[in-house]
Amino acid sequence: MTQLFNNAQEWQTLKDGIVTLAKQEVLSRFEKVTSTTKADGSVLTEADTEMQKATAEFLMKQWPQFDFLGEESSQEEQAEALRSTQGCWILDPVDGTSNFASGIPIFSVSLALVVNGQVVAGMVYDPDRDELFAARKGLGAELNHHPLVAETPKTALKKCIGIVDFKRLSAELALKLVQTPPYASQRSIGSVALDWCWIAAGRGQVYCHGAQNIWDYAAGWLIVEEAGGQSATLDGESVLVDRVVKRSAVAATTPELFKEWQDYLA
């Protein structure tokens, strides 16, 4: 693991920089921009492109040794960045763009640093709530400078809030969840990065999503892991892979709850 962000001052510089840019480039445009549709059908706004541009410039100036991958980069640029032997920043400039473009105040900026196939640092900033979730590998997770630890009391699955995105699940699994829900209540908030962070914070206790990209999950995945949660794909594999390919995700606040959730989903 890189020792770069073991330095408290450097870590603070990174966090402050992302928060400042998110306020300038994203929050300032909320409810003021129009959107377009990309070739894959997803939504794009000026906030996405300007936040990515400004963040890339900030990161390259401060830490030029690392490559950069943004959601709005070309596929060729993304693949090349992930091949970097030094490390690669992975940015989702606006996670939850559909919410953002529709005036729904649930969106975030997600940034992770991947070195040798491992996420070594990650942060997710919610500009509307002014909440910064962050983690460094082996050093724990935090929310606005306070330690973030997933709930430790044993919670039965039937008493949990499940954060579940039905749209990207198989029809069979989605129907099972609707007909025989194992949890007390279900939510879908429209920002994958915040999905992960809300699990880490205990706002939901179990999570399931059928297909997300590395810029969606990289930072949030580390935050959940460092908060004491556990995750895997629906097939039981590691969610994290160092290539641009969609991955399913299952997570829970504790290992015990994770096993119960996995058993239900199997």
Tab-separated table of C-alpha atoms in Angstrom:
chain	number	residue	atom	x	y	z
A	1	MET	CA	0.000	0.000	0.000
A	2	THR	CA	1.156	3.512	-0.732
A	3	GLN	CA	2.134	5.433	2.390
A	4	LEU	CA	1.194	8.743	0.789
A	5	PHE	CA	-2.019	9.428	2.668
A	6	ASN	CA	-0.746	8.171	6.009
A	7	ASN	CA	0.381	11.787	6.302
A	8	ALA	CA	-2.448	13.678	8.028
A	9	GLN	CA	-1.689	16.975	6.308
A	10	GLU	CA	-1.680	15.439	2.835
A	11	TRP	CA	-4.894	13.562	3.572
A	12	GLN	CA	-6.529	16.803	4.710
A	13	THR	CA	-5.330	18.579	1.561
A	14	LEU	CA	-7.061	15.951	-0.546
A	15	LYS	CA	-10.307	16.103	1.423
A	16	ASP	CA	-10.404	19.896	1.467
A	17	GLY	CA	-9.711	20.038	-2.255
A	18	ILE	CA	-12.542	17.690	-3.185
A	19	VAL	CA	-15.044	19.440	-0.908
A	20	THR	CA	-14.127	22.861	-2.307
A	21	LEU	CA	-14.377	21.704	-5.918
A	22	ALA	CA	-17.687	19.932	-5.305
A	23	LYS	CA	-19.193	23.110	-3.889
A	24	GLN	CA	-17.842	25.214	-6.756
A	25	GLU	CA	-18.560	22.908	-9.687
A	26	VAL	CA	-21.499	20.753	-8.565
A	27	LEU	CA	-23.548	22.329	-5.775
A	28	SER	CA	-23.438	25.778	-7.391
A	29	ARG	CA	-25.122	24.303	-10.481
A	30	PHE	CA	-27.840	22.361	-8.657
A	31	GLU	CA	-31.294	23.219	-10.057
A	32	LYS	CA	-29.623	25.522	-12.593
A	33	VAL	CA	-28.459	23.190	-15.376
A	34	THR	CA	-30.024	21.303	-18.239
A	35	SER	CA	-29.061	17.756	-19.095
A	36	THR	CA	-28.280	15.699	-22.170
A	37	THR	CA	-28.363	11.955	-22.741
A	38	LYS	CA	-25.215	9.942	-23.466
A	39	ALA	CA	-25.014	7.074	-25.942
A	40	ASP	CA	-25.617	4.534	-23.167
A	41	GLY	CA	-28.810	6.312	-22.112
A	42	SER	CA	-27.393	7.846	-18.933
A	43	VAL	CA	-27.757	11.520	-18.063
A	44	LEU	CA	-24.968	14.087	-18.434
A	45	THR	CA	-24.833	17.690	-17.178
A	46	GLU	CA	-22.340	20.534	-17.225
A	47	ALA	CA	-21.602	19.749	-13.578
A	48	ASP	CA	-20.295	16.292	-14.555
A	49	THR	CA	-17.878	17.595	-17.158
A	50	GLU	CA	-16.690	20.654	-15.219
A	51	MET	CA	-16.206	18.738	-11.957
A	52	GLN	CA	-14.194	16.071	-13.751
A	53	LYS	CA	-12.039	18.676	-15.484
A	54	ALA	CA	-11.379	20.665	-12.303
A	55	THR	CA	-10.675	17.562	-10.212
A	56	ALA	CA	-8.255	16.131	-12.760
A	57	GLU	CA	-6.338	19.418	-12.808
A	58	PHE	CA	-6.196	19.532	-8.989
A	59	LEU	CA	-5.029	15.933	-8.643
A	60	MET	CA	-2.457	16.117	-11.420
A	61	LYS	CA	-0.974	19.274	-9.911
A	62	GLN	CA	-0.760	17.856	-6.382
A	63	TRP	CA	0.084	14.214	-7.163
A	64	PRO	CA	1.358	13.935	-10.748
A	65	GLN	CA	2.672	10.395	-10.195
A	66	PHE	CA	-0.833	8.917	-10.433
A	67	ASP	CA	-2.922	8.426	-13.553
A	68	PHE	CA	-6.544	9.550	-13.767
A	69	LEU	CA	-9.784	7.807	-14.742
A	70	GLY	CA	-13.072	9.676	-14.810
A	71	GLU	CA	-16.531	8.408	-15.661
A	72	GLU	CA	-16.636	10.885	-18.534
A	73	SER	CA	-13.240	9.785	-19.930
A	74	SER	CA	-13.173	7.724	-23.120
A	75	GLN	CA	-13.037	3.930	-22.839
A	76	GLU	CA	-9.490	3.990	-24.190
A	77	GLU	CA	-8.416	6.547	-21.570
A	78	GLN	CA	-10.066	4.534	-18.817
A	79	ALA	CA	-8.354	1.295	-19.827
A	80	GLU	CA	-4.975	3.021	-20.100
A	81	ALA	CA	-5.331	4.644	-16.671
A	82	LEU	CA	-6.088	1.310	-15.009
A	83	ARG	CA	-2.896	-0.143	-16.484
A	84	SER	CA	-0.802	2.414	-14.588
A	85	THR	CA	1.918	0.829	-12.450
A	86	GLN	CA	2.044	3.865	-10.138
A	87	GLY	CA	-1.627	4.065	-9.269
A	88	CYS	CA	-4.812	5.567	-10.617
A	89	TRP	CA	-7.403	8.034	-9.358
A	90	ILE	CA	-10.973	6.941	-10.100
A	91	LEU	CA	-13.607	9.692	-10.126
A	92	ASP	CA	-17.344	9.828	-10.496
A	93	PRO	CA	-17.826	13.612	-10.755
A	94	VAL	CA	-21.561	13.441	-10.035
A	95	ASP	CA	-22.880	10.117	-8.803
A	96	GLY	CA	-26.645	10.296	-9.034
A	97	THR	CA	-26.774	12.571	-12.064
A	98	SER	CA	-30.423	11.708	-12.737
A	99	ASN	CA	-31.299	12.919	-9.235
A	100	PHE	CA	-29.135	16.010	-9.701
A	101	ALA	CA	-30.691	16.898	-13.056
A	102	SER	CA	-34.202	16.365	-11.663
A	103	GLY	CA	-33.708	18.607	-8.641
A	104	ILE	CA	-33.559	15.710	-6.168
A	105	PRO	CA	-30.913	16.574	-3.531
A	106	ILE	CA	-29.350	13.113	-3.296
A	107	PHE	CA	-26.095	13.013	-5.262
A	108	SER	CA	-22.391	12.850	-4.523
A	109	VAL	CA	-18.813	13.091	-5.722
A	110	SER	CA	-16.842	9.854	-5.426
A	111	LEU	CA	-13.047	9.581	-5.586
A	112	ALA	CA	-10.791	6.569	-4.999
A	113	LEU	CA	-7.097	5.853	-5.391
A	114	VAL	CA	-6.263	2.375	-6.691
A	115	VAL	CA	-2.694	1.058	-6.448
A	116	ASN	CA	-1.748	-2.443	-7.593
A	117	GLY	CA	-5.388	-3.431	-7.848
A	118	GLN	CA	-6.236	-2.299	-4.305
A	119	VAL	CA	-8.280	0.718	-3.213
A	120	VAL	CA	-5.960	2.478	-0.765
A	121	ALA	CA	-7.973	5.662	-0.224
A	122	GLY	CA	-11.495	6.761	-0.978
A	123	MET	CA	-13.974	9.507	-0.247
A	124	VAL	CA	-17.574	10.293	-1.081
A	125	TYR	CA	-18.872	13.819	-0.592
A	126	ASP	CA	-22.554	14.714	-0.377
A	127	PRO	CA	-22.610	18.467	-1.134
A	128	ASP	CA	-26.238	19.019	-0.188
A	129	ARG	CA	-25.849	17.529	3.313
A	130	ASP	CA	-22.198	18.620	3.588
A	131	GLU	CA	-21.181	15.086	4.557
A	132	LEU	CA	-17.752	13.727	3.707
A	133	PHE	CA	-17.330	9.972	4.061
A	134	ALA	CA	-13.698	8.893	3.761
A	135	ALA	CA	-11.382	5.957	4.389
A	136	ARG	CA	-7.786	4.852	4.065
A	137	LYS	CA	-6.898	1.182	3.800
A	138	GLY	CA	-6.027	-0.160	7.233
A	139	LEU	CA	-6.740	3.160	8.958
A	140	GLY	CA	-10.501	3.067	9.340
A	141	ALA	CA	-13.385	5.119	7.988
A	142	GLU	CA	-14.670	8.533	8.982
A	143	LEU	CA	-17.640	10.848	8.514
A	144	ASN	CA	-16.851	14.556	8.802
A	145	HIS	CA	-13.672	13.793	10.796
A	146	HIS	CA	-15.445	11.448	13.232
A	147	PRO	CA	-14.711	7.700	13.235
A	148	LEU	CA	-17.282	5.724	11.280
A	149	VAL	CA	-17.976	2.211	12.538
A	150	ALA	CA	-20.795	0.052	11.234
A	151	GLU	CA	-23.273	-1.005	13.887
A	152	THR	CA	-22.025	-3.760	16.179
A	153	PRO	CA	-25.232	-4.882	17.974
A	154	LYS	CA	-26.707	-7.979	16.363
A	155	THR	CA	-29.657	-6.982	14.190
A	156	ALA	CA	-31.934	-9.608	12.698
A	157	LEU	CA	-32.416	-9.295	8.952
A	158	LYS	CA	-36.176	-9.004	9.430
A	159	LYS	CA	-35.644	-5.765	11.371
A	160	CYS	CA	-33.310	-4.146	8.800
A	161	ILE	CA	-33.697	-1.432	6.216
A	162	GLY	CA	-32.551	-2.777	2.865
A	163	ILE	CA	-31.071	-0.466	0.251
A	164	VAL	CA	-31.975	-2.303	-2.941
A	165	ASP	CA	-31.926	-1.222	-6.591
A	166	PHE	CA	-34.511	-3.449	-8.295
A	167	LYS	CA	-33.916	-2.107	-11.814
A	168	ARG	CA	-30.637	-3.944	-12.347
A	169	LEU	CA	-31.521	-7.233	-10.649
A	170	SER	CA	-32.753	-10.327	-12.442
A	171	ALA	CA	-36.533	-10.562	-12.686
A	172	GLU	CA	-36.423	-13.721	-10.566
A	173	LEU	CA	-34.516	-12.105	-7.697
A	174	ALA	CA	-36.520	-8.871	-7.861
A	175	LEU	CA	-39.775	-10.845	-7.670
A	176	LYS	CA	-38.483	-12.833	-4.687
A	177	LEU	CA	-37.617	-9.617	-2.850
A	178	VAL	CA	-41.068	-8.177	-3.541
A	179	GLN	CA	-43.076	-11.286	-2.694
A	180	THR	CA	-41.093	-12.454	0.342
A	181	PRO	CA	-39.127	-9.432	1.591
A	182	PRO	CA	-36.673	-10.503	4.306
A	183	TYR	CA	-36.251	-7.005	5.748
A	184	ALA	CA	-38.547	-4.542	7.504
A	185	SER	CA	-38.356	-1.839	4.830
A	186	GLN	CA	-36.630	-1.035	1.532
A	187	ARG	CA	-35.115	2.109	-0.013
A	188	SER	CA	-33.451	3.073	-3.307
A	189	ILE	CA	-31.820	6.495	-3.227
A	190	GLY	CA	-30.335	6.859	-6.720
A	191	SER	CA	-26.652	7.335	-5.855
A	192	VAL	CA	-24.552	4.160	-5.714
A	193	ALA	CA	-21.680	5.827	-3.867
A	194	LEU	CA	-24.074	7.058	-1.179
A	195	ASP	CA	-25.712	3.617	-1.047
A	196	TRP	CA	-22.390	2.228	0.181
A	197	CYS	CA	-21.806	5.101	2.590
A	198	TRP	CA	-25.260	4.863	4.097
A	199	ILE	CA	-24.602	1.180	4.788
A	200	ALA	CA	-21.295	2.120	6.445
A	201	ALA	CA	-23.151	4.694	8.553
A	202	GLY	CA	-25.904	2.239	9.501
A	203	ARG	CA	-28.670	4.182	7.751
A	204	GLY	CA	-29.438	0.925	5.998
A	205	GLN	CA	-28.131	-2.439	7.118
A	206	VAL	CA	-28.187	-4.572	3.953
A	207	TYR	CA	-27.555	-3.661	0.321
A	208	CYS	CA	-28.050	-5.219	-3.099
A	209	HIS	CA	-27.373	-3.807	-6.565
A	210	GLY	CA	-27.200	-5.683	-9.847
A	211	ALA	CA	-24.635	-3.779	-11.912
A	212	GLN	CA	-22.283	-0.913	-11.089
A	213	ASN	CA	-19.030	0.408	-12.511
A	214	ILE	CA	-15.742	0.866	-10.696
A	215	TRP	CA	-16.234	4.643	-10.383
A	216	ASP	CA	-19.585	3.963	-8.708
A	217	TYR	CA	-18.333	1.581	-6.036
A	218	ALA	CA	-14.559	1.921	-5.499
A	219	ALA	CA	-14.606	4.574	-2.769
A	220	GLY	CA	-17.791	3.365	-1.091
A	221	TRP	CA	-16.577	-0.230	-1.084
A	222	LEU	CA	-13.474	0.775	0.896
A	223	ILE	CA	-15.533	2.890	3.303
A	224	VAL	CA	-17.809	-0.068	4.094
A	225	GLU	CA	-14.837	-2.415	4.535
A	226	GLU	CA	-13.012	0.005	6.836
A	227	ALA	CA	-16.185	0.614	8.860
A	228	GLY	CA	-16.373	-3.115	9.595
A	229	GLY	CA	-18.950	-4.129	7.003
A	230	GLN	CA	-18.643	-6.906	4.461
A	231	SER	CA	-19.414	-7.232	0.757
A	232	ALA	CA	-19.265	-9.500	-2.291
A	233	THR	CA	-20.942	-9.902	-5.661
A	234	LEU	CA	-24.128	-11.927	-6.011
A	235	ASP	CA	-21.841	-14.795	-7.078
A	236	GLY	CA	-19.746	-14.482	-3.920
A	237	GLU	CA	-16.713	-12.911	-5.610
A	238	SER	CA	-14.901	-9.727	-4.630
A	239	VAL	CA	-16.751	-6.671	-5.904
A	240	LEU	CA	-13.460	-4.925	-6.648
A	241	VAL	CA	-11.754	-5.657	-9.970
A	242	ASP	CA	-9.186	-3.430	-11.675
A	243	ARG	CA	-10.998	-3.102	-14.978
A	244	VAL	CA	-14.047	-1.300	-16.318
A	245	VAL	CA	-16.740	-3.952	-16.075
A	246	LYS	CA	-20.096	-3.852	-14.318
A	247	ARG	CA	-20.269	-5.753	-11.018
A	248	SER	CA	-23.155	-6.774	-8.818
A	249	ALA	CA	-22.863	-5.925	-5.135
A	250	VAL	CA	-24.190	-7.345	-1.884
A	251	ALA	CA	-23.192	-5.770	1.441
A	252	ALA	CA	-24.135	-5.600	5.099
A	253	THR	CA	-23.031	-3.723	8.188
A	254	THR	CA	-21.665	-6.808	9.976
A	255	PRO	CA	-20.261	-10.203	8.893
A	256	GLU	CA	-23.085	-12.024	10.711
A	257	LEU	CA	-25.794	-10.019	8.978
A	258	PHE	CA	-23.952	-10.352	5.672
A	259	LYS	CA	-24.131	-14.157	5.887
A	260	GLU	CA	-27.865	-14.079	6.647
A	261	TRP	CA	-28.431	-11.692	3.719
A	262	GLN	CA	-26.314	-13.833	1.373
A	263	ASP	CA	-28.209	-16.966	2.380
A	264	TYR	CA	-31.510	-15.299	1.519
A	265	LEU	CA	-30.248	-14.052	-1.862
A	266	ALA	CA	-28.768	-17.424	-2.869
